[in-house]
Coordinates of C-alpha atoms and ligand atoms in Angstrom, one line a residue:
M1 CA -148.9 -40.8 60.1
K2 CA -148.0 -40.3 63.8
K3 CA -151.5 -41.5 64.7
L4 CA -151.2 -44.6 62.5
I5 CA -147.8 -45.5 64.1
A6 CA -149.3 -44.9 67.6
L7 CA -152.2 -47.2 66.7
L8 CA -149.9 -49.9 65.4
L9 CA -147.7 -49.6 68.5
A10 CA -150.7 -49.8 70.7
L11 CA -151.8 -53.0 69.0
V12 CA -148.3 -54.5 69.3
M13 CA -148.2 -53.5 73.0
V14 CA -151.4 -55.3 73.7
A15 CA -149.9 -58.4 72.1
G16 CA -146.6 -57.6 73.9
L17 CA -148.2 -57.5 77.3
V18 CA -149.4 -61.1 76.8
A19 CA -146.0 -62.1 75.5
C20 CA -143.7 -61.0 78.3
G21 CA -143.9 -64.2 80.2
G22 CA -140.7 -65.9 79.2
G23 CA -140.3 -69.7 79.3
E24 CA -143.0 -71.0 76.9
A25 CA -142.9 -69.9 73.2
T26 CA -144.5 -66.4 73.4
P27 CA -147.2 -65.1 71.1
T28 CA -145.7 -61.9 69.8
T29 CA -142.6 -63.6 68.6
T30 CA -144.1 -66.8 67.4
E31 CA -147.6 -66.1 66.2
A32 CA -148.8 -64.2 63.2
P33 CA -148.5 -60.4 63.6
V34 CA -151.5 -58.2 64.0
E35 CA -153.3 -57.6 60.7
N36 CA -152.4 -54.4 58.8
V37 CA -154.8 -51.7 59.8
D38 CA -156.5 -49.5 57.3
P39 CA -155.8 -46.0 58.6
T40 CA -159.2 -44.8 57.4
D41 CA -161.0 -47.4 59.6
A42 CA -159.0 -46.5 62.6
P43 CA -160.6 -44.4 65.4
E44 CA -158.8 -41.1 66.2
Q45 CA -156.3 -41.8 68.9
E46 CA -153.9 -39.6 70.8
D47 CA -150.3 -40.8 71.1
P48 CA -150.4 -42.3 74.6
T49 CA -146.8 -41.1 75.3
D50 CA -148.0 -37.5 74.8
A51 CA -150.5 -37.9 77.7
P52 CA -149.8 -35.8 80.8
V53 CA -148.1 -37.9 83.6
A54 CA -149.8 -37.7 87.0
S55 CA -147.0 -39.0 89.2
D56 CA -143.6 -37.3 89.8
I57 CA -141.8 -40.6 89.3
T58 CA -139.7 -40.9 86.2
Y59 CA -138.0 -44.0 84.8
A60 CA -135.1 -43.6 82.3
I61 CA -133.9 -45.8 79.5
V62 CA -130.3 -45.6 78.2
A63 CA -129.7 -47.0 74.8
K64 CA -126.4 -48.4 73.4
S65 CA -126.2 -45.7 70.7
E66 CA -128.3 -43.3 68.7
G67 CA -129.5 -43.9 65.1
N68 CA -130.0 -47.6 65.6
P69 CA -133.6 -48.5 64.7
Y70 CA -133.5 -51.6 66.9
M71 CA -132.7 -49.4 69.9
E72 CA -135.5 -47.0 68.9
K73 CA -138.1 -49.8 68.9
M74 CA -136.9 -50.9 72.3
V75 CA -137.3 -47.3 73.5
D76 CA -140.8 -47.2 72.1
G77 CA -141.8 -50.2 74.2
F78 CA -140.3 -48.7 77.3
K79 CA -142.1 -45.3 76.7
E80 CA -145.5 -47.1 76.1
A81 CA -145.2 -49.1 79.3
C82 CA -144.2 -46.0 81.3
A83 CA -147.3 -44.2 79.9
A84 CA -149.5 -47.1 80.8
M85 CA -148.1 -47.1 84.4
G86 CA -148.5 -43.3 84.7
V87 CA -144.8 -42.6 85.3
G88 CA -142.6 -40.2 83.4
C89 CA -140.1 -41.4 80.9
E90 CA -136.6 -40.0 80.1
V91 CA -134.7 -41.3 77.0
K92 CA -130.9 -41.0 76.7
Y93 CA -128.6 -41.9 74.0
P94 CA -124.8 -41.9 74.7
A95 CA -122.6 -40.0 72.2
T96 CA -120.9 -43.3 71.1
A97 CA -121.3 -47.0 71.6
T98 CA -117.6 -47.5 71.9
K99 CA -116.5 -45.1 74.7
I100 CA -117.9 -46.2 78.0
E101 CA -117.4 -42.7 79.4
D102 CA -120.3 -41.6 77.3
Q103 CA -122.8 -44.0 79.1
I104 CA -121.2 -43.1 82.5
A105 CA -121.9 -39.4 81.8
V106 CA -125.5 -40.2 80.9
I107 CA -126.0 -42.1 84.1
N108 CA -124.5 -39.3 86.2
E109 CA -126.9 -36.9 84.5
L110 CA -129.8 -39.1 85.4
I111 CA -128.7 -39.3 89.0
G112 CA -128.8 -35.5 89.0
Q113 CA -132.3 -35.6 87.6
N114 CA -133.7 -37.7 90.4
V115 CA -135.1 -40.5 88.3
K116 CA -136.4 -43.5 90.2
G117 CA -135.3 -46.2 87.8
I118 CA -132.8 -46.7 85.0
A119 CA -132.9 -49.4 82.3
I120 CA -129.6 -49.5 80.4
A121 CA -128.4 -51.5 77.4
A122 CA -124.8 -51.6 78.6
N123 CA -121.8 -51.0 76.3
D124 CA -119.4 -52.8 78.6
A125 CA -119.8 -55.8 81.0
E126 CA -118.0 -54.2 84.0
A127 CA -116.9 -50.6 83.4
L128 CA -120.3 -49.1 84.5
S129 CA -120.4 -50.9 87.8
A130 CA -119.1 -48.1 90.1
T131 CA -121.4 -45.5 88.6
L132 CA -124.4 -47.9 88.8
E133 CA -123.5 -48.5 92.5
E134 CA -123.6 -44.8 93.1
A135 CA -127.0 -44.6 91.4
K136 CA -128.3 -47.5 93.6
A137 CA -127.0 -45.7 96.7
E138 CA -129.3 -42.8 95.7
G139 CA -132.2 -45.2 95.8
I140 CA -132.5 -45.6 92.0
T141 CA -133.5 -49.1 90.7
I142 CA -131.1 -50.3 88.1
I143 CA -131.8 -52.9 85.5
T144 CA -130.2 -53.9 82.3
L145 CA -131.9 -54.8 79.0
D146 CA -130.5 -56.1 75.7
S147 CA -126.9 -56.0 77.0
D148 CA -125.9 -56.7 80.6
T149 CA -123.5 -55.4 83.1
T150 CA -122.4 -56.0 86.7
G151 CA -124.1 -53.5 89.0
S152 CA -127.5 -54.2 87.6
Q153 CA -130.2 -55.7 89.8
M154 CA -131.9 -57.6 87.0
F155 CA -131.2 -58.3 83.3
I156 CA -134.1 -58.3 81.0
N157 CA -132.7 -60.9 78.6
Q158 CA -134.4 -60.8 75.2
A159 CA -133.8 -64.5 74.6
G160 CA -131.6 -67.0 76.3
I161 CA -127.9 -66.7 75.4
K162 CA -127.5 -70.4 74.5
E163 CA -130.7 -70.3 72.5
V164 CA -129.5 -67.4 70.4
A165 CA -126.0 -68.9 70.0
Q166 CA -127.6 -72.2 68.9
V167 CA -129.7 -70.7 66.1
L168 CA -126.7 -68.7 64.9
V169 CA -124.5 -71.8 64.8
D170 CA -127.1 -73.9 63.1
S171 CA -127.7 -71.1 60.5
V172 CA -124.0 -71.1 59.7
Y173 CA -123.9 -74.9 59.5
D174 CA -126.9 -75.0 57.2
M175 CA -125.9 -72.1 54.9
A176 CA -122.3 -73.4 54.6
G177 CA -123.6 -76.9 53.7
G178 CA -122.0 -78.4 56.9
E179 CA -118.4 -77.4 56.1
G180 CA -116.1 -74.6 55.1
E181 CA -115.1 -71.1 56.2
F182 CA -117.3 -68.6 58.0
A183 CA -116.6 -65.3 59.8
V184 CA -118.5 -63.3 62.4
L185 CA -119.2 -59.6 62.0
S186 CA -120.2 -58.3 65.4
A187 CA -121.1 -54.9 67.0
A188 CA -118.7 -53.1 69.4
S189 CA -115.9 -55.3 70.8
T190 CA -117.0 -54.6 74.3
A191 CA -120.7 -55.2 73.7
T192 CA -121.8 -57.7 76.4
N193 CA -124.7 -59.3 74.5
Q194 CA -122.7 -60.0 71.3
N195 CA -119.7 -61.2 73.3
A196 CA -121.9 -63.6 75.3
W197 CA -123.5 -65.0 72.1
I198 CA -120.1 -65.4 70.4
A199 CA -118.6 -67.2 73.5
A200 CA -121.7 -69.5 73.6
M201 CA -121.3 -70.2 69.8
E202 CA -117.7 -71.2 70.4
E203 CA -118.8 -73.6 73.2
I204 CA -121.5 -75.1 71.0
I205 CA -119.1 -75.7 68.1
D206 CA -116.4 -77.2 70.3
A207 CA -118.8 -79.5 72.1
D208 CA -120.3 -81.2 69.0
E209 CA -118.5 -83.2 66.3
K210 CA -121.2 -82.2 63.9
Y211 CA -119.6 -78.8 63.6
A212 CA -116.0 -80.1 63.2
N213 CA -115.8 -79.2 59.5
L214 CA -116.7 -75.6 60.1
N215 CA -113.8 -73.2 60.0
W216 CA -114.4 -70.0 62.0
V217 CA -111.7 -67.8 60.3
E218 CA -112.2 -64.4 62.1
T219 CA -114.4 -62.2 64.2
V220 CA -114.5 -58.5 63.2
Y221 CA -116.3 -55.5 64.7
G222 CA -118.4 -53.0 62.9
D223 CA -119.3 -51.1 66.1
D224 CA -123.0 -51.0 65.2
E225 CA -122.0 -48.3 62.6
S226 CA -123.2 -48.9 59.1
Q227 CA -120.1 -47.7 57.2
K228 CA -117.7 -49.6 59.5
S229 CA -119.8 -52.7 59.1
T230 CA -119.7 -52.3 55.3
D231 CA -115.9 -51.8 55.3
E232 CA -115.4 -54.9 57.6
T233 CA -117.6 -57.0 55.3
Q234 CA -115.5 -55.9 52.3
N235 CA -112.3 -56.7 54.1
L236 CA -113.6 -60.2 54.9
M237 CA -114.6 -60.8 51.3
N238 CA -111.1 -59.7 50.1
K239 CA -109.2 -61.6 52.7
Y240 CA -111.1 -65.0 52.5
P241 CA -111.9 -65.9 48.9
N242 CA -113.4 -69.2 50.1
L243 CA -115.6 -67.7 52.7
K244 CA -119.1 -69.3 52.7
V245 CA -121.0 -67.5 55.4
I246 CA -120.8 -64.2 57.4
C247 CA -122.8 -64.4 60.6
C248 CA -123.8 -61.0 62.1
P249 CA -125.4 -61.0 65.6
T250 CA -126.3 -57.4 65.2
T251 CA -129.1 -55.7 63.3
V252 CA -126.9 -52.9 62.1
G253 CA -124.2 -55.3 61.0
V254 CA -126.4 -57.8 59.3
L255 CA -128.1 -55.0 57.2
A256 CA -124.7 -53.5 56.1
C257 CA -123.3 -56.9 55.4
A258 CA -126.3 -58.2 53.4
K259 CA -126.1 -55.1 51.2
A260 CA -122.4 -55.2 50.7
V261 CA -122.5 -58.9 49.8
Q262 CA -125.4 -58.5 47.5
D263 CA -123.9 -55.5 45.7
S264 CA -120.6 -57.4 45.2
G265 CA -122.5 -60.3 43.5
S266 CA -120.7 -62.8 45.8
A267 CA -122.2 -66.2 46.6
I268 CA -121.6 -65.7 50.3
K269 CA -124.6 -66.2 52.5
V270 CA -125.4 -63.9 55.4
A271 CA -126.8 -65.2 58.7
G272 CA -127.7 -63.4 61.9
L273 CA -130.1 -61.2 63.8
G274 CA -132.0 -58.6 61.9
L275 CA -134.9 -56.3 62.0
P276 CA -137.5 -57.4 59.5
S277 CA -138.4 -53.8 58.5
E278 CA -134.7 -53.2 57.5
M279 CA -134.0 -56.7 56.0
K280 CA -137.2 -57.4 54.0
D281 CA -135.4 -56.9 50.6
Y282 CA -132.6 -59.3 51.5
V283 CA -134.4 -62.2 53.1
A284 CA -135.7 -65.2 51.0
D285 CA -134.4 -68.6 50.0
D286 CA -132.9 -67.3 46.8
K287 CA -131.5 -64.1 48.3
V288 CA -128.3 -63.2 50.2
C289 CA -129.9 -64.0 53.6
P290 CA -132.2 -67.1 53.3
Y291 CA -133.5 -66.6 56.9
M292 CA -132.5 -64.7 60.1
Y293 CA -133.6 -64.5 63.7
L294 CA -134.7 -61.8 66.2
W295 CA -137.4 -61.2 68.9
N296 CA -139.7 -58.3 69.5
P297 CA -137.6 -55.3 70.7
I298 CA -140.8 -53.4 71.6
D299 CA -141.6 -56.2 74.1
V300 CA -138.1 -56.0 75.5
G301 CA -138.4 -52.3 76.3
S302 CA -141.9 -52.7 77.7
C303 CA -140.8 -55.6 80.0
A304 CA -137.9 -53.5 81.3
A305 CA -140.2 -50.7 82.5
Y306 CA -142.6 -53.1 84.2
A307 CA -139.6 -54.9 85.9
I308 CA -138.3 -51.6 87.3
K309 CA -141.7 -51.1 89.0
A310 CA -141.9 -54.7 90.3
I311 CA -138.4 -54.3 91.9
A312 CA -139.2 -50.9 93.3
D313 CA -142.5 -52.3 94.7
G314 CA -140.6 -55.1 96.4
K315 CA -142.3 -57.8 94.4
V316 CA -139.1 -59.5 93.2
G317 CA -137.7 -62.2 95.5
E318 CA -135.2 -65.0 95.3
V319 CA -133.9 -67.0 92.4
G320 CA -136.4 -69.7 91.5
T321 CA -139.5 -67.7 92.7
E322 CA -141.9 -65.9 90.5
F323 CA -143.4 -62.4 90.5
T324 CA -146.3 -60.9 88.6
A325 CA -145.6 -57.5 87.1
D326 CA -148.2 -54.7 86.6
N327 CA -148.7 -55.9 83.1
G328 CA -150.3 -59.0 84.6
T329 CA -147.5 -61.3 83.4
T330 CA -145.7 -63.7 85.7
Y331 CA -142.0 -64.1 85.4
T332 CA -139.6 -66.7 86.7
I333 CA -136.5 -65.2 88.4
M334 CA -133.2 -66.7 87.4
E335 CA -129.7 -66.1 88.4
G336 CA -128.0 -63.4 86.3
D337 CA -124.6 -63.7 84.6
N338 CA -123.6 -60.1 85.2
A339 CA -126.7 -58.7 86.8
E340 CA -127.8 -60.2 90.1
L341 CA -130.9 -61.7 88.6
Q342 CA -132.4 -62.1 85.1
I343 CA -135.7 -62.9 83.3
I344 CA -136.0 -64.1 79.8
V345 CA -138.6 -62.4 77.5
G346 CA -139.0 -65.1 74.9
P347 CA -137.3 -67.4 72.3
P348 CA -135.6 -66.2 69.1
F349 CA -138.0 -66.3 66.2
A350 CA -137.1 -67.1 62.5
F351 CA -137.9 -64.8 59.7
N352 CA -137.9 -66.1 56.1
G353 CA -139.2 -65.2 52.7
E354 CA -142.7 -66.3 53.7
N355 CA -143.2 -64.2 56.8
I356 CA -140.8 -61.3 56.5
A357 CA -143.2 -58.9 54.8
E358 CA -145.8 -59.2 57.5
W359 CA -143.4 -58.6 60.3
A360 CA -141.6 -55.8 58.5
A361 CA -144.8 -53.8 59.1
I362 CA -144.4 -54.1 62.8
Y363 CA -140.7 -53.8 63.7
Ligands
RAM1 C1 -128.1 -54.3 67.4 C2 -127.6 -54.0 68.8 C3 -128.4 -54.7 69.8 C4 -128.7 -56.1 69.5 C5 -129.4 -56.3 68.2 C6 -129.6 -57.7 67.8 O1 -129.2 -53.5 67.1 O2 -126.3 -54.4 68.9 O3 -127.8 -54.6 71.1 O4 -129.5 -56.7 70.5 O5 -128.5 -55.7 67.2

């Protein structure tokens, strides 16, 4: 089984390396996934992340929280890229997603371990800055992925903030039939990525008359915990009997919400960002979630590892210039919102009843 997973991952990585360019629609998020592989046809392969590492350089990845399959996929991509570059890889999960001291403790630990680069999915937009400055003063390259913070040299942005917000607003508009009540079930209240998407959703709705008949009743927070997300969904259903749509810009939240709504028999529709492997039973025209969006979290993790090396190698210049990372992909450098710089991995991709099963086999 481990070997099959490794093989599938390796195939995804090959596609992923092509896909990390940003800008244009990218193959791994927009083209058909690799074919399912018959395990009996597959050559015997060692898990590449088990291979001995020649260099004494180690890069680390810090996730938002443990037990979140999205984070685990991102970590897989990071590990694979480290293995391909021949550098060591350290993976850290903070004790919680809600107490920023937990991520601070993890970064301090990594400084003590002499890692050369850290990629962090930040649980707060600012509270990590001082610790990250200390890390940089020790010569550690600091980047953010998934969720940004000040103090980061570069944010590996999975998809543009406005692009994500636009598909979420349009999903709500469509699923509500253009008018009526909707709510947002988010992750932790300090999560930079969700907060940025929510703020951009507000701007999009305020700026266009088309959305004037949508009534955003409340935003609640499930903290990327399944039970809390379920409880918050039930509270919304009880509090707003006319609710038409719940929009969840979090893979943990959208799964808990879809299940709670389906189990209740309610006619509410669920929109948001979900992992196909977790959402396959809930996504189809006639199901609780007609369609949803995401991108390839494995690509995001892989791009982060390559970006650390590019920065450390001095390949990254000014805003508006390009650099080619060791995966052979050229990225355009943009100004960051929290981090100094950012690159965008690719556009959000729609999953529906037609394509969800294929993608569920990959992530
Ligand atoms: C959850 C996390 C993650 C986010 C995805 C969409 O897994 O909150 O940060 O990017 O959802």
